[in-house]
Coordinates of C-alpha atoms in Angstrom, one line a residue:
M1 CA 111.0 76.2 116.6
F2 CA 107.7 74.3 116.1
L3 CA 105.2 77.3 117.1
R4 CA 107.5 79.4 114.2
K5 CA 107.2 77.1 112.0
A6 CA 103.0 76.9 112.2
A7 CA 102.4 79.9 112.7
V8 CA 104.4 80.7 109.2
S9 CA 102.3 77.4 107.6
L10 CA 99.4 78.6 108.7
L11 CA 100.3 82.4 107.2
R12 CA 101.0 81.1 103.7
R13 CA 98.3 78.9 104.0
V14 CA 95.9 81.4 104.2
R15 CA 96.8 84.0 101.7
L16 CA 96.9 81.2 99.0
H17 CA 92.9 81.2 99.8
S18 CA 92.6 85.3 99.9
Q19 CA 91.5 88.1 98.0
P20 CA 91.4 92.1 98.1
I21 CA 88.6 93.8 100.1
S22 CA 88.6 97.6 97.4
T23 CA 87.0 100.3 99.5
S24 CA 84.3 102.2 97.9
A25 CA 85.3 103.6 94.0
S26 CA 82.8 106.4 94.2
R27 CA 85.7 108.4 96.3
P28 CA 88.1 111.0 95.1
P29 CA 91.1 110.6 94.9
N30 CA 92.0 112.9 97.0
A31 CA 89.6 113.8 99.4
L32 CA 89.4 112.8 102.9
A33 CA 89.8 109.0 103.3
T34 CA 90.8 109.1 107.4
A35 CA 90.7 106.4 109.4
T36 CA 87.4 106.4 110.6
P37 CA 85.3 103.5 109.3
L38 CA 83.0 103.1 106.6
P39 CA 79.7 101.4 106.6
F40 CA 79.7 97.6 105.9
S41 CA 79.4 97.2 102.4
L42 CA 78.5 93.2 102.0
S43 CA 78.8 92.7 98.3
G44 CA 82.8 90.8 99.2
K45 CA 82.9 86.7 99.1
I46 CA 85.5 85.4 101.2
K47 CA 86.1 81.3 100.9
F48 CA 88.1 79.4 102.7
P49 CA 89.0 75.8 102.5
Y50 CA 87.1 73.7 105.3
Q51 CA 90.0 73.1 107.0
F52 CA 89.8 76.4 108.8
G53 CA 87.0 76.9 109.6
Y54 CA 83.4 74.4 108.5
G55 CA 83.7 75.4 104.5
S56 CA 81.4 78.1 104.5
S57 CA 80.8 80.7 102.8
W58 CA 81.2 84.7 104.2
N59 CA 80.6 88.0 103.6
T60 CA 82.6 90.5 105.4
T61 CA 82.5 94.0 105.0
R62 CA 84.5 95.7 102.4
A63 CA 85.3 99.1 103.9
D64 CA 85.8 97.9 107.6
P65 CA 87.2 94.2 108.7
P66 CA 87.1 93.6 111.5
T67 CA 89.6 91.3 113.3
W68 CA 88.8 87.7 113.2
I69 CA 91.1 86.1 115.9
I70 CA 89.7 81.5 115.9
L71 CA 91.8 79.6 117.6
S72 CA 93.1 76.4 115.7
I73 CA 93.5 74.6 119.6
Q74 CA 96.8 71.7 118.4
A75 CA 98.6 74.2 117.3
A76 CA 97.3 77.2 119.4
I77 CA 98.0 79.2 116.7
I78 CA 95.7 82.5 116.9
L79 CA 96.7 84.5 114.0
G80 CA 94.7 88.0 112.9
L81 CA 92.9 89.5 110.2
N82 CA 95.1 92.6 108.3
V83 CA 93.4 96.0 108.3
H84 CA 94.8 98.9 105.7
P85 CA 93.7 102.5 107.1
V86 CA 93.4 104.5 104.1
F87 CA 94.6 108.6 104.8
A88 CA 93.7 112.3 102.7
D89 CA 95.8 113.2 101.1
D90 CA 97.5 116.3 103.2
G91 CA 99.1 115.6 106.5
S92 CA 95.9 113.2 108.1
I93 CA 96.3 111.7 104.4
Q94 CA 92.9 109.2 103.3
T95 CA 92.4 107.4 103.1
N96 CA 91.6 108.7 102.3
T97 CA 91.6 107.8 100.4
E98 CA 90.9 107.4 98.5
N99 CA 89.6 104.5 97.9
D100 CA 92.9 101.9 98.1
V101 CA 91.9 98.4 98.9
Q102 CA 92.6 96.1 102.0
D103 CA 93.6 92.5 102.5
A104 CA 91.9 90.0 105.0
N105 CA 93.1 86.5 105.9
I106 CA 91.1 85.1 108.2
V107 CA 91.3 81.8 110.7
G108 CA 88.5 80.2 111.5
L109 CA 88.7 77.1 114.1
R110 CA 89.8 73.6 113.2
K111 CA 87.9 70.0 113.3
I112 CA 90.1 67.5 116.4
E113 CA 90.6 64.1 115.3
D114 CA 92.3 63.0 118.5
G115 CA 89.9 64.6 121.0
S116 CA 92.8 66.9 122.1
L117 CA 89.9 69.1 122.9
I118 CA 86.8 67.9 125.5
S119 CA 83.4 69.5 123.6
N120 CA 80.4 69.9 126.7
V121 CA 77.7 72.2 126.8
H122 CA 79.3 75.4 127.0
T123 CA 82.5 74.5 124.6
S124 CA 79.1 73.7 122.0
K125 CA 77.9 77.2 121.8
W126 CA 80.0 78.9 122.3
R127 CA 81.2 77.3 118.4
I128 CA 77.0 78.4 117.5
F129 CA 77.3 82.6 119.5
T130 CA 81.2 82.6 117.9
D131 CA 79.4 81.6 114.8
K132 CA 76.3 83.1 114.8
G133 CA 77.7 86.3 116.1
R134 CA 80.0 86.9 113.1
D135 CA 77.2 86.2 110.9
Y136 CA 74.8 88.0 112.0
F137 CA 78.5 91.2 112.7
L138 CA 78.8 90.8 108.2
Q139 CA 74.7 91.6 107.7
G140 CA 75.3 94.7 109.3
K141 CA 73.3 93.8 112.6
L142 CA 75.6 95.2 115.2
E143 CA 72.8 94.4 118.4
E144 CA 72.1 91.0 117.3
A145 CA 76.1 90.4 116.7
E146 CA 76.6 91.8 119.9
K147 CA 74.0 89.5 122.5
F148 CA 75.8 86.4 120.8
F149 CA 79.9 88.4 120.4
L150 CA 78.6 88.6 124.6
S151 CA 77.1 85.2 125.1
A152 CA 80.0 83.7 123.6
I153 CA 82.7 85.2 126.2
Q154 CA 80.7 83.6 128.3
E155 CA 80.8 80.2 127.8
A156 CA 84.4 80.2 126.3
K157 CA 84.9 81.1 129.8
E158 CA 83.0 78.3 131.2
G159 CA 83.8 75.4 129.4
F160 CA 87.0 76.0 129.0
G161 CA 88.2 78.5 131.9
E162 CA 88.2 81.9 132.6
R163 CA 92.3 82.9 131.7
D164 CA 91.5 80.4 128.6
A165 CA 93.4 81.3 124.8
H166 CA 88.7 80.6 123.5
V167 CA 88.0 83.3 126.3
A168 CA 90.8 86.1 124.1
S169 CA 89.1 85.2 121.2
A170 CA 86.0 86.3 122.5
C171 CA 87.0 89.1 124.0
N172 CA 89.0 90.5 120.5
N173 CA 85.6 89.4 118.4
L174 CA 83.4 92.1 119.9
A175 CA 86.0 94.1 120.7
E176 CA 85.7 94.5 116.4
L177 CA 82.4 95.5 116.7
Y178 CA 81.9 98.1 120.0
R179 CA 85.7 99.1 116.9
I180 CA 82.8 99.9 113.8
R181 CA 80.7 101.7 116.1
K182 CA 82.7 103.5 118.0
A183 CA 82.2 102.0 120.5
F184 CA 85.7 102.9 122.0
G185 CA 85.3 102.9 125.2
K186 CA 83.5 98.9 125.6
A187 CA 85.9 98.3 122.6
E188 CA 89.4 99.1 124.6
P189 CA 89.4 97.2 128.1
L190 CA 88.1 93.9 126.0
Y191 CA 91.6 94.1 123.4
L192 CA 93.6 94.6 126.7
E193 CA 91.7 92.0 128.1
A194 CA 92.9 89.5 125.7
I195 CA 96.5 90.6 125.1
S196 CA 96.7 89.3 129.0
I197 CA 95.0 86.6 128.8
L198 CA 97.3 86.0 126.3
E199 CA 101.2 86.7 127.6
E200 CA 99.5 84.6 131.0
A201 CA 98.6 81.5 128.5
F202 CA 101.7 81.8 126.2
G203 CA 104.4 84.3 127.6
S204 CA 105.3 88.4 126.6
E205 CA 106.8 87.4 123.3
D206 CA 104.2 85.0 121.2
I207 CA 102.9 85.5 117.9
R208 CA 100.2 85.5 119.2
V209 CA 99.9 88.3 122.0
G210 CA 102.6 90.3 118.6
V211 CA 99.1 89.3 116.2
A212 CA 96.4 91.3 119.4
L213 CA 99.1 94.2 120.0
H214 CA 99.0 94.8 116.3
N215 CA 95.3 94.7 116.4
L216 CA 95.1 96.8 119.4
G217 CA 97.8 99.9 117.7
K218 CA 95.0 99.5 114.7
F219 CA 92.6 100.5 117.0
Y220 CA 94.3 103.7 119.1
L221 CA 95.6 104.5 115.5
V222 CA 91.3 104.7 114.1
Q223 CA 91.5 107.4 117.1
R224 CA 94.7 108.5 115.7
K225 CA 95.6 108.1 118.9
L226 CA 99.1 108.3 117.8
E227 CA 102.3 107.9 121.1
E228 CA 99.5 104.3 122.8
A229 CA 99.5 103.6 118.6
R230 CA 103.1 103.8 118.7
M231 CA 103.5 101.8 121.3
F232 CA 102.1 99.6 120.7
Y233 CA 103.4 98.9 116.6
E234 CA 106.9 99.2 118.6
R235 CA 105.8 95.9 120.0
A236 CA 103.7 94.0 117.9
L237 CA 106.9 94.1 115.2
K238 CA 109.6 93.1 117.5
I239 CA 107.6 90.0 118.0
K240 CA 106.8 88.9 114.5
G241 CA 110.0 89.7 113.5
R242 CA 111.2 87.4 116.1
V243 CA 109.2 84.7 115.3
L244 CA 108.3 85.0 111.3
G245 CA 110.7 87.1 109.9
S246 CA 112.0 90.2 109.1
G247 CA 110.9 89.1 105.6
N248 CA 107.5 88.1 106.6
V249 CA 104.5 89.6 104.1
D250 CA 103.0 89.7 107.9
Y251 CA 106.4 91.2 109.6
A252 CA 105.8 94.7 106.9
D253 CA 102.0 94.9 106.8
T254 CA 102.9 96.3 111.2
M255 CA 105.8 97.5 109.7
Y256 CA 103.6 100.0 107.5
H257 CA 101.5 100.5 110.2
L258 CA 103.8 101.9 112.2
G259 CA 105.3 103.6 109.5
T260 CA 101.8 106.0 109.0
V261 CA 101.5 105.8 112.5
L262 CA 105.1 108.1 112.1
F263 CA 103.9 110.0 109.2
L264 CA 100.9 111.2 111.3
Q265 CA 103.2 112.0 113.8
G266 CA 106.1 114.3 111.9
R267 CA 108.6 111.6 111.7
L268 CA 109.0 112.3 107.7
N269 CA 111.9 110.4 108.1
D270 CA 111.2 107.0 109.9
S271 CA 108.4 107.0 108.6
E272 CA 109.6 106.6 105.3
V273 CA 111.7 104.3 106.3
L274 CA 110.1 101.5 107.2
I275 CA 107.2 102.6 104.6
Q276 CA 109.8 101.7 101.8
D277 CA 110.9 98.6 103.4
S278 CA 107.6 97.7 103.5
S279 CA 106.9 97.3 100.7
R280 CA 109.9 95.8 98.9
I281 CA 109.1 93.6 101.3
L282 CA 106.2 92.8 99.2
E283 CA 108.1 93.1 96.5
E284 CA 111.0 90.5 97.1
S285 CA 107.8 87.7 97.8
G286 CA 105.4 88.9 94.5
Q287 CA 103.3 91.2 95.3
G288 CA 104.5 94.1 94.1
E289 CA 102.2 94.9 92.1
S290 CA 99.7 94.3 94.2
M291 CA 96.9 96.2 96.6
A292 CA 98.8 96.6 99.0
C293 CA 102.3 97.0 97.3
I294 CA 100.7 100.2 95.6
R295 CA 99.0 100.8 99.1
R296 CA 102.0 101.8 100.5
L297 CA 103.6 103.9 97.2
R298 CA 100.8 105.9 97.1
Y299 CA 101.3 107.3 100.9
L300 CA 105.7 106.8 99.4
A301 CA 104.6 109.2 97.2
Q302 CA 102.8 111.4 100.4
I303 CA 106.2 111.9 101.8
Y304 CA 107.8 113.0 99.3
K305 CA 105.3 115.3 98.2
K306 CA 105.2 116.5 102.5
S307 CA 109.3 116.6 102.7
N308 CA 109.0 118.9 99.0
R309 CA 110.4 115.7 97.0
I310 CA 107.9 116.9 94.4
S311 CA 110.4 114.7 91.8
E312 CA 110.7 111.6 93.8
A313 CA 106.8 111.4 94.4
E314 CA 106.6 111.8 90.9
N315 CA 108.5 109.1 90.2
I316 CA 106.5 107.4 92.1
Q317 CA 102.9 108.5 91.2
R318 CA 104.3 107.0 87.6
K319 CA 105.2 103.7 88.9
I320 CA 102.1 102.8 90.0
L321 CA 100.1 104.3 86.9
H322 CA 102.8 102.9 84.2
I323 CA 101.6 99.6 87.2
M324 CA 98.0 100.0 86.7
E325 CA 98.1 100.8 83.3
L326 CA 99.3 97.5 83.0
S327 CA 96.8 95.4 85.2
K328 CA 93.4 97.1 84.0
G329 CA 93.2 99.2 82.3
W330 CA 91.9 103.1 81.4
N331 CA 88.7 101.3 82.2
S332 CA 88.8 101.2 86.0
L333 CA 88.8 104.0 87.4
D334 CA 91.8 102.1 89.7
T335 CA 94.4 103.5 87.5
V336 CA 91.8 106.5 86.8
V337 CA 92.4 107.5 90.7
A338 CA 96.8 106.8 89.4
A339 CA 96.9 109.4 87.0
E340 CA 94.9 112.5 88.4
G341 CA 97.2 112.2 91.2
L342 CA 99.7 112.5 89.2
G343 CA 98.2 114.5 87.3
L344 CA 97.7 116.4 90.2
T345 CA 102.2 116.1 91.2
L346 CA 103.0 117.6 87.9
Q347 CA 100.4 120.6 88.5
S348 CA 102.7 120.9 91.3
S349 CA 105.9 120.8 89.4
G350 CA 104.7 123.7 86.8
N351 CA 104.7 120.9 83.6
L352 CA 101.3 121.8 83.5
K353 CA 101.1 120.9 79.8
E354 CA 101.6 116.9 80.7
A355 CA 99.2 117.8 84.1
Q356 CA 96.4 119.0 81.7
E357 CA 96.7 115.8 79.4
L358 CA 95.9 113.8 81.9
L359 CA 93.6 115.3 84.1
E360 CA 91.6 115.0 80.8
R361 CA 91.8 112.0 79.9
C362 CA 90.4 111.1 83.6
L363 CA 87.2 113.1 82.5
D364 CA 87.2 112.2 79.9
A365 CA 87.4 108.5 81.4
R366 CA 85.5 108.9 84.6
K367 CA 82.4 110.5 81.8
T368 CA 82.3 107.2 80.8
L369 CA 82.7 105.5 83.5
L370 CA 80.3 107.2 86.1
P371 CA 77.0 109.1 86.2
E372 CA 77.5 112.8 84.2
D373 CA 77.1 114.7 87.8
H374 CA 79.0 112.2 89.5
I375 CA 81.4 113.7 92.4
Q376 CA 84.1 112.7 91.2
I377 CA 83.5 114.4 87.6
G378 CA 83.2 118.0 89.3
T379 CA 86.1 117.4 90.5
N380 CA 88.2 116.2 87.8
M381 CA 86.6 119.2 86.0
L382 CA 87.6 122.0 88.8
H383 CA 91.8 120.4 89.1
I384 CA 91.6 121.3 85.0
A385 CA 89.6 124.7 85.5
R386 CA 93.3 125.7 88.1
V387 CA 95.1 124.1 86.0
A388 CA 94.0 125.9 81.9
M389 CA 94.2 129.5 85.1
L390 CA 97.7 128.2 85.9
N391 CA 97.9 128.6 81.9
S392 CA 96.7 131.5 81.8
N393 CA 99.0 133.3 84.2
Q394 CA 102.2 132.3 81.8
L395 CA 100.0 133.6 79.1
R396 CA 98.8 136.3 79.9
R397 CA 102.0 139.0 78.8
T398 CA 102.5 137.0 75.3
H399 CA 99.6 136.0 74.4
A400 CA 96.9 137.8 76.1
S401 CA 93.9 137.1 73.8
D402 CA 95.0 132.9 74.8
A403 CA 95.3 133.3 78.4
I404 CA 91.7 134.8 78.6
A405 CA 91.0 131.5 75.9
E406 CA 91.8 129.2 79.2
L407 CA 90.1 131.5 81.4
D408 CA 87.3 130.5 79.3
K409 CA 87.5 127.2 78.8
A410 CA 88.1 127.0 82.8
K411 CA 85.4 129.6 83.8
G412 CA 82.7 126.9 81.8
L413 CA 84.5 124.3 84.0
L414 CA 84.5 125.9 87.1
N415 CA 80.4 126.3 86.8
N416 CA 80.1 123.8 85.6
A417 CA 81.4 122.4 89.4
I418 CA 79.8 124.5 91.5
R419 CA 76.9 122.6 90.3
I420 CA 77.5 119.5 90.4
A421 CA 79.0 120.0 93.9
W422 CA 74.8 122.0 94.9
Q423 CA 73.5 118.6 93.4
V424 CA 74.9 116.4 95.6
I425 CA 74.0 119.0 98.4
N426 CA 70.4 119.6 97.9
K427 CA 70.4 116.1 98.1
L428 CA 71.7 115.9 101.0
K429 CA 69.9 118.1 102.5
T430 CA 66.6 116.4 101.2
Q431 CA 68.0 113.0 102.6
S432 CA 67.7 115.3 106.1
K433 CA 64.9 116.2 105.8
K434 CA 63.5 113.1 106.2
Q435 CA 65.8 111.0 108.3
G436 CA 65.6 114.6 110.7
D437 CA 68.6 114.0 112.2
G438 CA 71.0 114.7 109.9
V439 CA 72.2 111.7 107.1
S440 CA 75.9 109.5 107.5
G441 CA 76.9 107.0 105.0
E442 CA 78.4 108.0 101.8
T443 CA 75.6 110.1 101.1
G444 CA 77.5 112.3 104.5
R445 CA 80.5 111.9 102.4
D446 CA 80.1 112.4 99.1
G447 CA 78.3 115.7 100.3
H448 CA 81.3 116.7 102.7
V449 CA 83.0 116.4 99.8
A450 CA 80.6 118.3 97.3
L451 CA 80.6 120.7 99.9
I452 CA 84.7 121.3 99.6
M453 CA 85.0 121.5 95.9
L454 CA 82.1 124.0 96.3
L455 CA 84.3 126.5 97.8
K456 CA 87.0 126.0 96.6
S457 CA 85.5 125.6 92.7
L458 CA 83.8 129.4 93.7
D459 CA 87.0 131.2 95.2
A460 CA 88.4 129.5 92.3
L461 CA 85.9 131.9 90.6
G462 CA 86.4 134.9 92.1
L463 CA 90.1 134.8 91.6
L464 CA 89.6 134.1 87.5
E465 CA 87.8 136.7 87.3
I466 CA 89.8 139.4 89.4
N467 CA 91.8 137.7 86.3
R468 CA 90.2 138.4 83.7
Q469 CA 89.8 141.8 85.0
E470 CA 93.4 143.0 85.2
L471 CA 94.0 141.0 81.0
Q472 CA 91.3 143.4 79.7
D473 CA 93.0 145.8 81.9
S474 CA 89.6 148.0 82.8
R475 CA 89.5 151.4 84.4
E476 CA 86.4 151.3 85.7
K477 CA 86.6 152.2 89.8
S478 CA 84.2 149.1 91.3
S479 CA 85.5 146.8 89.1
T480 CA 85.0 143.2 90.6
P481 CA 81.5 143.2 91.2
E482 CA 81.9 139.4 89.7
A483 CA 85.0 138.7 91.7
K484 CA 82.9 139.7 95.3
N485 CA 80.6 138.5 94.0
A486 CA 81.7 134.3 93.5
H487 CA 83.6 135.1 96.9
F488 CA 80.1 135.6 98.6
E489 CA 78.3 132.8 97.4
C490 CA 81.2 131.0 98.9
I491 CA 80.9 132.4 102.5
S492 CA 76.4 132.2 102.3
A493 CA 77.0 128.3 100.6
Y494 CA 79.4 127.7 103.9
K495 CA 76.7 129.5 106.0
E496 CA 73.5 128.0 105.4
L497 CA 75.5 124.6 105.1
A498 CA 76.8 125.3 109.0
T499 CA 73.6 126.8 110.8
A500 CA 71.8 124.0 109.4
K501 CA 74.2 121.5 110.4
L502 CA 74.4 119.8 107.6
I503 CA 78.6 120.2 107.8
S504 CA 81.2 118.9 109.9
G505 CA 82.9 121.8 110.1
S506 CA 86.0 120.3 108.9
A507 CA 89.6 121.7 109.4
E508 CA 89.3 121.8 105.4
A509 CA 85.9 123.3 104.8
K510 CA 86.7 125.9 107.3
A511 CA 90.1 126.8 105.7
E512 CA 88.4 127.0 102.4
Y513 CA 85.3 129.9 104.1
L514 CA 88.6 131.7 105.5
S515 CA 90.1 131.8 102.3
C516 CA 86.9 134.0 100.5
V517 CA 86.5 135.5 102.9
K518 CA 89.8 137.0 103.6
H519 CA 90.0 137.8 99.5
L520 CA 86.2 139.2 99.5
S521 CA 87.5 142.1 101.9
S522 CA 90.4 142.8 100.3
L523 CA 89.1 143.5 96.8
L524 CA 86.1 145.5 99.6
E525 CA 89.8 147.9 100.3
A526 CA 91.2 147.8 97.8
E527 CA 88.1 149.4 96.7
G528 CA 87.8 151.4 99.6
A529 CA 84.1 150.2 100.5
T530 CA 82.2 149.1 103.8
Q531 CA 80.2 146.7 102.6
Y532 CA 78.7 144.2 100.5
R533 CA 74.9 142.8 100.0
G534 CA 74.3 143.1 104.1
T535 CA 77.7 141.9 104.9
T536 CA 80.5 144.8 106.2
L537 CA 83.8 145.4 105.4
Q538 CA 84.5 145.4 110.5
E539 CA 82.4 141.7 110.6
L540 CA 84.2 140.0 107.9
K541 CA 87.9 140.9 109.3
D542 CA 86.3 139.5 112.5
E543 CA 85.0 136.8 110.8
V544 CA 89.3 136.3 109.6
R545 CA 89.6 135.9 113.3
R546 CA 87.3 134.3 114.6
V547 CA 88.2 131.1 111.8
E548 CA 92.1 131.5 112.3
H549 CA 91.6 130.6 115.9
D550 CA 89.4 128.1 115.4
I551 CA 91.5 126.4 112.9
S552 CA 94.4 127.0 115.1
Q553 CA 92.4 126.3 118.8
S554 CA 91.5 122.4 116.1
R555 CA 95.9 121.7 114.8
R556 CA 97.0 122.3 118.8
R557 CA 94.1 120.3 120.2
K558 CA 95.0 116.7 117.6
G559 CA 99.1 117.9 117.5

């Protein structure tokens, strides 16, 4: 009972001194936001009370904060930092994402006044090396941090004993560093060693073991090793429920993470129950308007959309937008992202008027908050263009002139989106030439988003020209030169960037490329043509089969 009270007390006290850690606001809402760690951003700061550390202020990474396990010696409570992966808007969910907020709780080493901790040269060095390693880590100096964390493990073993909980703490710190560096082969044995030590010291059902199991589940989730992640999250949830209680927000955090794993495994009903309950616990604890709760509601909306329960997804997204409007107003990109998500859902349900109004309001807000050629503005233009094309389809039988006007509007938006996409891609090319070994970080992510936007825009432009031709009732046999050109440019752009190794070959990019190839192939067949600009119809058909096979193989490997 004392252990449970001490754990809950520490959890509550640390939360009072924590603040949200947000991901980059420049990420589009539906861009692939995966669980892959992002580069460091050192602008966020969290201050900790003296009794939980040494009275210092540490920078912490916004995108992927480390899961420090630091010991409170007297109570022997080990607590970790809760991280919430962001998933994309599709089956892999991002994200991304998205963009979104990380919550962090860090517990430092409490001063011991009663002499229960016998200090020696090794324990002193352990403290020093741990602090130095942490400082270097939070500055993004990972090589220096690694050296100190390695030394901290050795000093912990010599000062406290080979199987002491301090060694588990040191192992976890180094494991987190390796996870960030994607050195997964080095991280895994350290996580497992930390758990083994804690189980020996405190028993397999101890809260400290539960926290370590949660960390290991997160480690496997990042790699999309879903079955392993599920197993460790379930073990962690069982322990946290027993010790902390089923209404505790830390219990709810593990519940949410387990729900994300089940979603990715296709177990939508089980995932829905867990994430609903996780959100309810936050709401009942007074955190219903927190970014942690908002993130869970967004995930719940994705589950409803995946299950084709569009009206339920719409209700959740209206709730999110209402919260964001009240708390942040329209001068916040978080509110814009929430409104855009609702707008896209309304579009999919056929509510085009409200969808258009929301998306246009998002565009106006972004133009005041972002540079005029920002990637998010281009993506927003693409969304509005698609709504305009749908409006045109509805008007074509009764108001042909209005339908053509909608296509003209869509064409202007698509051309602007294409222009912005090429600007980002050309920046990517320039940076790649300077570095000589490709690009990463924010520029690389923006480049991937720009590629998807470019392919979608060119493909949409091709379809737009076909619709225009039908509305104008042209009798020309070769009736779609603009459409063919748009689809061909789409194909050429993908091949150019793939040859230069400037794109990752993601499933989404391949799917958009495949759509362009299919559309051009269909146009040639309809006209009885055998080639276009040096590319034969047979080559296009062969390319369709090849890309379909690649996508199928990728899905099979992930499954």
